[in-house]
Amino acid sequence: MQSSTRIRSAVVAALLGLLAVLTGPGAARADDTAEPAGTTVGDLTGFKADGAVYRLTAGDAAARVSFVSEETFRIELAPDGTFEDPAGDAIVLPQGTPPRTRWKERGDRYELSTRSVTLRVYKSPLRFALYRADGSQVWSEAKGLSWDAEQTTQTLARGANEQFYGAGMQNGRGNTSHRDKTVEVGVDYNWDDGGHPNSVPFYLSSAGYGVFRNTFAPGTYAFNDPVTTSEKERRFDAYYFAGDSAKDVIGQYTQLTGKPFLPPVYGMEIGDADCYLHNANRGERHTLDALKVADGYLDNDMPNGWMLVNDGYGCGYENLAETAKGLQDRGMQAGLWTEDGIDKLGDQVKAGQRVAKLDVAWVGDGYKFALDGCKDAYKGIEANSDARGFTYAPESWSGAQRCGVQWSGDQYGTWDYIRWQIPTYAGATMSGLAYTTGDVDGIFGGSAKTYTRDLQWKMFLGTTMTMDGWAASDKQPFRYGEPYTSINRDYLKLKESLLPYQYSYAHEATKTGVGMVRPLVLEYPDDPKAATDAAKYEFMSGEDFLVAPVYEDSTERDGIYLPKGTWTDYWTGRTYQGPVTLDDYSAPLDTLPLFVKAGASVPMWPGIRSYTDRTASSPLAWDIYPQGRSSFTLYEDDGVTREHRDGAYATQTADVRAPSRGSGDVTVDIGASKGTFKGKQSSRPYEFTVHTGSEPSAVQLGGKLPRLTSAAAYAKAKQGWFYDRDDRGGVVKIKTAPLPTDRKFSVKLKNASAVGGRNAAATASVTAPRGQEAGAGAPSTVAVDVTAGTADVTDASVTLDVPEGWQATPAAPVKRIPAGTTRRVEVRVTPAKDAKAGEQRLTALARYRSAGESRTATERLAVSVMPAPPTGETWASDMEWLTAVNGYGPAERDRSNGESGAADGHPITLAGKTYEKGIGTHADSDIEVYLGGQCSRFTADAGIDDEINGYGEVAFSVEADGKVLWTSPKVTGASETVPVDVALDGARHVRLKVTDTNGSKTGDHGDWGAARFVCS
């Protein structure tokens, strides 16, 4: 078996830490082992009130109810009558004066009440139930609290439609309901799909309540009927929150355990991590070599906020102050893994460290040690600099949201990795974790394409980083060449431009506890699909962006669910009315499926690489999707220091008034910026992009703004407006001269419209068939479908924007497309002779008239450029591979499968015969080649390489144009070589596959010896 294992000095400590959790304070004691299993609390035998605290007895057991606020209270149970509090003040923060409470005895129960809730304490047996002031039930115990020698359990009745969320970071799940599922809460060091790093002993219910178990013990929450939640300790300690919404419950929970911290602005830019001192995987290097990588970001015009320059596993650092200064000169900050101990952090921070990453070693003595490490590292940065604490940590615990980013651990860069991470981070928000993330394309493996797809959607997380040093090659976003470098740059810069929006949500999280990355159910709790798998692989970034990442090797995305409302495609301007599910969404490699909610007003910093590029004269841009009345409040401070905690910040609100649909004036009121901070702009120019879809008659700012007639004129002008019908369905672009920030102003678009245009239903749409191909240098056609809306389309002209060096001839105009019908138009294109084989993105534009307006519909589409087909007899290893997926490392040409690098295998040897030509793979592998219908046969000798010494079990197969032409019997390391001779019958695409057959992927080195095609 070949595998790559990251050696951890902390493994032993981690296992000892887990043992410490199970045997620490409050855990099962040796003298408890004889206690009968499943003891349930008996009848109430005593009741005593003391202000907001109530003591109850039931035989030898004692319970205590303590009210914290009008809607928050605590229940404790001590089976032996002695209360213990192992967590102490480590998690729960001081809460101030408790509320006024009252109690009544009502025959079978006591009622303990605040103005908002009443906790019923039933006498026989002792059992709890919670009600609101209006008499409606929130929750009730189906049986009394129970315990055995190892754990305590609460059992709650489950509502008919009750849904459950929370339990911290649950890999591969969490943004949809936990109903009928069991989740584990605790450290398991499983950082893959199904694991649960960064657990939180808190869950919330759609019935309007949440429960936090105040403990460091691991737990099991089974959301069946009834719901049973257990912690491995012989005591019960839980806080309960009653709220009007899930956001309200999260707010109460984080009021108790701490609001999320506010990162520095550079912490919300992408970070870079590697080992730069004596790196065995990269050769001899030094810490100052990090500056060369930092220069790579600058040279490639890419944002980067910070760099971790040691990896914490035998890679220390040198010249830290010089390295930190060099990074700061480049607009970045230095960070370190802190494997050497928090006690050294002070000197490191004084030398320039501004980011601290804690790793598994910081869980060695249990969850409290991990939480203390997070808090101490955070405080260490602040105690030795004027910067904000900024830490990263895996396997943290409740309360860590106030000091760090929760990171999901070391993973492989695969399509499946992208898939299961999507629900992970959105789901973690339901536990008050505002900043959760994973490495771009993982730490191991990966590819140019998975890196690009993964980076796209992670730009809509609050924080993220890319990590190098453990994969076959470095993983900076500029390493893969074109087209990947340009695509990655575009998305990094998109995040940079969105920092005002994202930073405003970061500030909101410090007030509400609710992070920016949200499951759909948090924003649409009444939508029956929001809690289901229909919305599992998408999320909201703030209230305005819906993100549906591509998690397969595909140029299309199915199953995008848009909830109720109007949604605008960010790239094309096409509008959709939800609820609706989109299939066949065109998503070339450079296109992240991204939708904006109507009514959005998004503040942006246009045209910057780094937040440090902002100057006193930099513009503030507002991207506006007008519909009805809406507003957004921008939050600003110096972005780096802690002065905002003393009130050094400012807010500015944009209020938009627009028609709910159709035509009308659109008014954007920009309020005065309230507050002050160091570096605040006293005046600034403003830019607006208003997605009306229809051209206004005039734009007013005080008086009329100058109307500009072209994009070039707009770019040169200091002030004015321009309607660009070709930009995303029709956008009004407005710029102003510098305006004082302490004064309000209004921009009015006369006779404009809501998003979608004056007659949105009459808008035409453009789509394209999937799977279109074009040969390099060869004339081809690209098909485009134009569909009319509720009105006829006339004078439709279809053109293609193509890559540089291509030629495209506009199609003949289409005089008329009747309402509701589709017309296919073929556009002639000729790719450049040197066009690289693979996917190319083209943009189709259909300019037309409908319902009395001139409009433009656009669509991004993927066209595959094919290499020249082979001729004569051609070795498969000499051909260009369209795709090459391999189970470990790269598939090898004329070598056996090696390690993680290219060309590091051995000569191919099958049954004692050595082959000069062939392909060496590791199951599961899939290699695709293009034949263009020119080949008649494929021959090879297939088997498991002799170097495996009898191990392995696979099957080989040959597929052509989606059909399986041949499959081998099961092949083992001891099998004879299998001859392959397959008729291809003019196939265009052929895939050579090797599939694991026993699930072990041990020694599955499948070779195609002497693999060749016979072609005309």
mmCIF file of N, CA and C in Angstrom, residues 931 933-940 957-967 979-992 1008 1012-1015:
data_model
loop_
_atom_site.group_PDB
_atom_site.id
_atom_site.type_symbol
_atom_site.label_atom_id
_atom_site.label_comp_id
_atom_site.label_asym_id
_atom_site.label_seq_id
_atom_site.Cartn_x
_atom_site.Cartn_y
_atom_site.Cartn_z
ATOM 1 N N LEU A 931 -9.828 10.531 -29.615
ATOM 2 C CA LEU A 931 -9.492 9.825 -30.845
ATOM 3 C C LEU A 931 -10.153 10.432 -32.067
ATOM 4 N N GLY A 933 -12.753 9.710 -33.627
ATOM 5 C CA GLY A 933 -13.330 8.765 -34.573
ATOM 6 C C GLY A 933 -12.336 8.185 -35.548
ATOM 7 N N GLN A 934 -11.038 8.364 -35.305
ATOM 8 C CA GLN A 934 -10.022 7.966 -36.272
ATOM 9 C C GLN A 934 -9.372 6.617 -35.973
ATOM 10 N N CYS A 935 -9.766 5.954 -34.889
ATOM 11 C CA CYS A 935 -9.059 4.735 -34.465
ATOM 12 C C CYS A 935 -9.993 3.527 -34.456
ATOM 13 N N SER A 936 -9.412 2.363 -34.729
ATOM 14 C CA SER A 936 -10.222 1.149 -34.841
ATOM 15 C C SER A 936 -10.013 0.168 -33.698
ATOM 16 N N ARG A 937 -8.834 0.158 -33.071
ATOM 17 C CA ARG A 937 -8.583 -0.835 -32.027
ATOM 18 C C ARG A 937 -7.730 -0.233 -30.910
ATOM 19 N N PHE A 938 -7.860 -0.861 -29.748
ATOM 20 C CA PHE A 938 -6.975 -0.574 -28.620
ATOM 21 C C PHE A 938 -6.448 -1.898 -28.111
ATOM 22 N N THR A 939 -5.130 -2.000 -27.947
ATOM 23 C CA THR A 939 -4.525 -3.217 -27.422
ATOM 24 C C THR A 939 -3.597 -2.887 -26.271
ATOM 25 N N ALA A 940 -3.458 -3.847 -25.361
ATOM 26 C CA ALA A 940 -2.562 -3.677 -24.214
ATOM 27 C C ALA A 940 -2.445 -5.002 -23.488
ATOM 28 N N SER A 957 -11.101 -1.635 -17.313
ATOM 29 C CA SER A 957 -12.210 -1.473 -18.251
ATOM 30 C C SER A 957 -11.852 -0.415 -19.285
ATOM 31 N N VAL A 958 -12.491 -0.534 -20.452
ATOM 32 C CA VAL A 958 -12.338 0.424 -21.531
ATOM 33 C C VAL A 958 -13.731 0.956 -21.867
ATOM 34 N N GLU A 959 -13.878 2.276 -21.835
ATOM 35 C CA GLU A 959 -15.147 2.909 -22.174
ATOM 36 C C GLU A 959 -14.950 3.821 -23.378
ATOM 37 N N ALA A 960 -15.971 3.880 -24.242
ATOM 38 C CA ALA A 960 -15.918 4.747 -25.410
ATOM 39 C C ALA A 960 -17.223 5.510 -25.523
ATOM 40 N N ASP A 961 -17.127 6.828 -25.529
ATOM 41 C CA ASP A 961 -18.294 7.704 -25.679
ATOM 42 C C ASP A 961 -19.417 7.324 -24.724
ATOM 43 N N GLY A 962 -19.041 7.009 -23.485
ATOM 44 C CA GLY A 962 -20.020 6.731 -22.441
ATOM 45 C C GLY A 962 -20.475 5.292 -22.357
ATOM 46 N N LYS A 963 -19.988 4.406 -23.222
ATOM 47 C CA LYS A 963 -20.384 2.997 -23.195
ATOM 48 C C LYS A 963 -19.202 2.121 -22.794
ATOM 49 N N VAL A 964 -19.453 1.120 -21.969
ATOM 50 C CA VAL A 964 -18.406 0.180 -21.564
ATOM 51 C C VAL A 964 -18.222 -0.843 -22.679
ATOM 52 N N LEU A 965 -17.022 -0.877 -23.263
ATOM 53 C CA LEU A 965 -16.734 -1.814 -24.344
ATOM 54 C C LEU A 965 -16.109 -3.113 -23.849
ATOM 55 N N TRP A 966 -15.369 -3.030 -22.746
ATOM 56 C CA TRP A 966 -14.664 -4.228 -22.258
ATOM 57 C C TRP A 966 -14.367 -4.056 -20.781
ATOM 58 N N THR A 967 -14.511 -5.160 -20.050
ATOM 59 C CA THR A 967 -14.151 -5.198 -18.635
ATOM 60 C C THR A 967 -13.402 -6.486 -18.362
ATOM 61 N N PRO A 979 -4.699 -10.054 -21.609
ATOM 62 C CA PRO A 979 -4.597 -9.382 -22.915
ATOM 63 C C PRO A 979 -5.823 -8.516 -23.181
ATOM 64 N N VAL A 980 -5.597 -7.325 -23.739
ATOM 65 C CA VAL A 980 -6.671 -6.390 -24.059
ATOM 66 C C VAL A 980 -6.662 -6.163 -25.570
ATOM 67 N N ASP A 981 -7.802 -6.390 -26.206
ATOM 68 C CA ASP A 981 -7.940 -6.141 -27.644
ATOM 69 C C ASP A 981 -9.380 -5.720 -27.880
ATOM 70 N N VAL A 982 -9.595 -4.416 -28.023
ATOM 71 C CA VAL A 982 -10.937 -3.861 -28.039
ATOM 72 C C VAL A 982 -11.171 -3.112 -29.350
ATOM 73 N N ALA A 983 -12.263 -3.455 -30.056
ATOM 74 C CA ALA A 983 -12.656 -2.720 -31.251
ATOM 75 C C ALA A 983 -13.311 -1.407 -30.836
ATOM 76 N N LEU A 984 -12.884 -0.326 -31.469
ATOM 77 C CA LEU A 984 -13.343 1.001 -31.060
ATOM 78 C C LEU A 984 -14.438 1.570 -31.953
ATOM 79 N N ASP A 985 -14.546 1.093 -33.189
ATOM 80 C CA ASP A 985 -15.663 1.454 -34.067
ATOM 81 C C ASP A 985 -15.855 2.959 -34.166
ATOM 82 N N GLY A 986 -14.788 3.678 -34.384
ATOM 83 C CA GLY A 986 -14.916 5.111 -34.617
ATOM 84 C C GLY A 986 -15.222 5.945 -33.390
ATOM 85 N N ALA A 987 -14.871 5.480 -32.201
ATOM 86 C CA ALA A 987 -15.139 6.240 -30.970
ATOM 87 C C ALA A 987 -14.377 7.563 -30.974
ATOM 88 N N ARG A 988 -14.990 8.579 -30.380
ATOM 89 C CA ARG A 988 -14.344 9.887 -30.284
ATOM 90 C C ARG A 988 -13.564 10.026 -28.983
ATOM 91 N N HIS A 989 -14.137 9.582 -27.871
ATOM 92 C CA HIS A 989 -13.491 9.676 -26.562
ATOM 93 C C HIS A 989 -13.373 8.278 -25.960
ATOM 94 N N VAL A 990 -12.194 7.938 -25.454
ATOM 95 C CA VAL A 990 -11.973 6.638 -24.810
ATOM 96 C C VAL A 990 -11.415 6.878 -23.424
ATOM 97 N N ARG A 991 -11.916 6.109 -22.473
ATOM 98 C CA ARG A 991 -11.438 6.187 -21.088
ATOM 99 C C ARG A 991 -10.888 4.828 -20.686
ATOM 100 N N LEU A 992 -9.700 4.829 -20.121
ATOM 101 C CA LEU A 992 -9.052 3.637 -19.586
ATOM 102 C C LEU A 992 -9.160 3.699 -18.072
ATOM 103 N N TRP A 1008 -1.146 -0.659 -17.667
ATOM 104 C CA TRP A 1008 -1.530 -0.947 -19.054
ATOM 105 C C TRP A 1008 -0.225 -1.089 -19.845
ATOM 106 N N ARG A 1012 -1.667 0.787 -26.793
ATOM 107 C CA ARG A 1012 -1.576 1.547 -28.018
ATOM 108 C C ARG A 1012 -2.897 1.522 -28.777
ATOM 109 N N PHE A 1013 -3.059 2.523 -29.639
ATOM 110 C CA PHE A 1013 -4.235 2.649 -30.486
ATOM 111 C C PHE A 1013 -3.829 2.453 -31.946
ATOM 112 N N VAL A 1014 -4.678 1.760 -32.687
ATOM 113 C CA VAL A 1014 -4.490 1.578 -34.126
ATOM 114 C C VAL A 1014 -5.458 2.533 -34.820
ATOM 115 N N CYS A 1015 -4.922 3.497 -35.564
ATOM 116 C CA CYS A 1015 -5.740 4.581 -36.116
ATOM 117 C C CYS A 1015 -5.486 4.704 -37.618
#
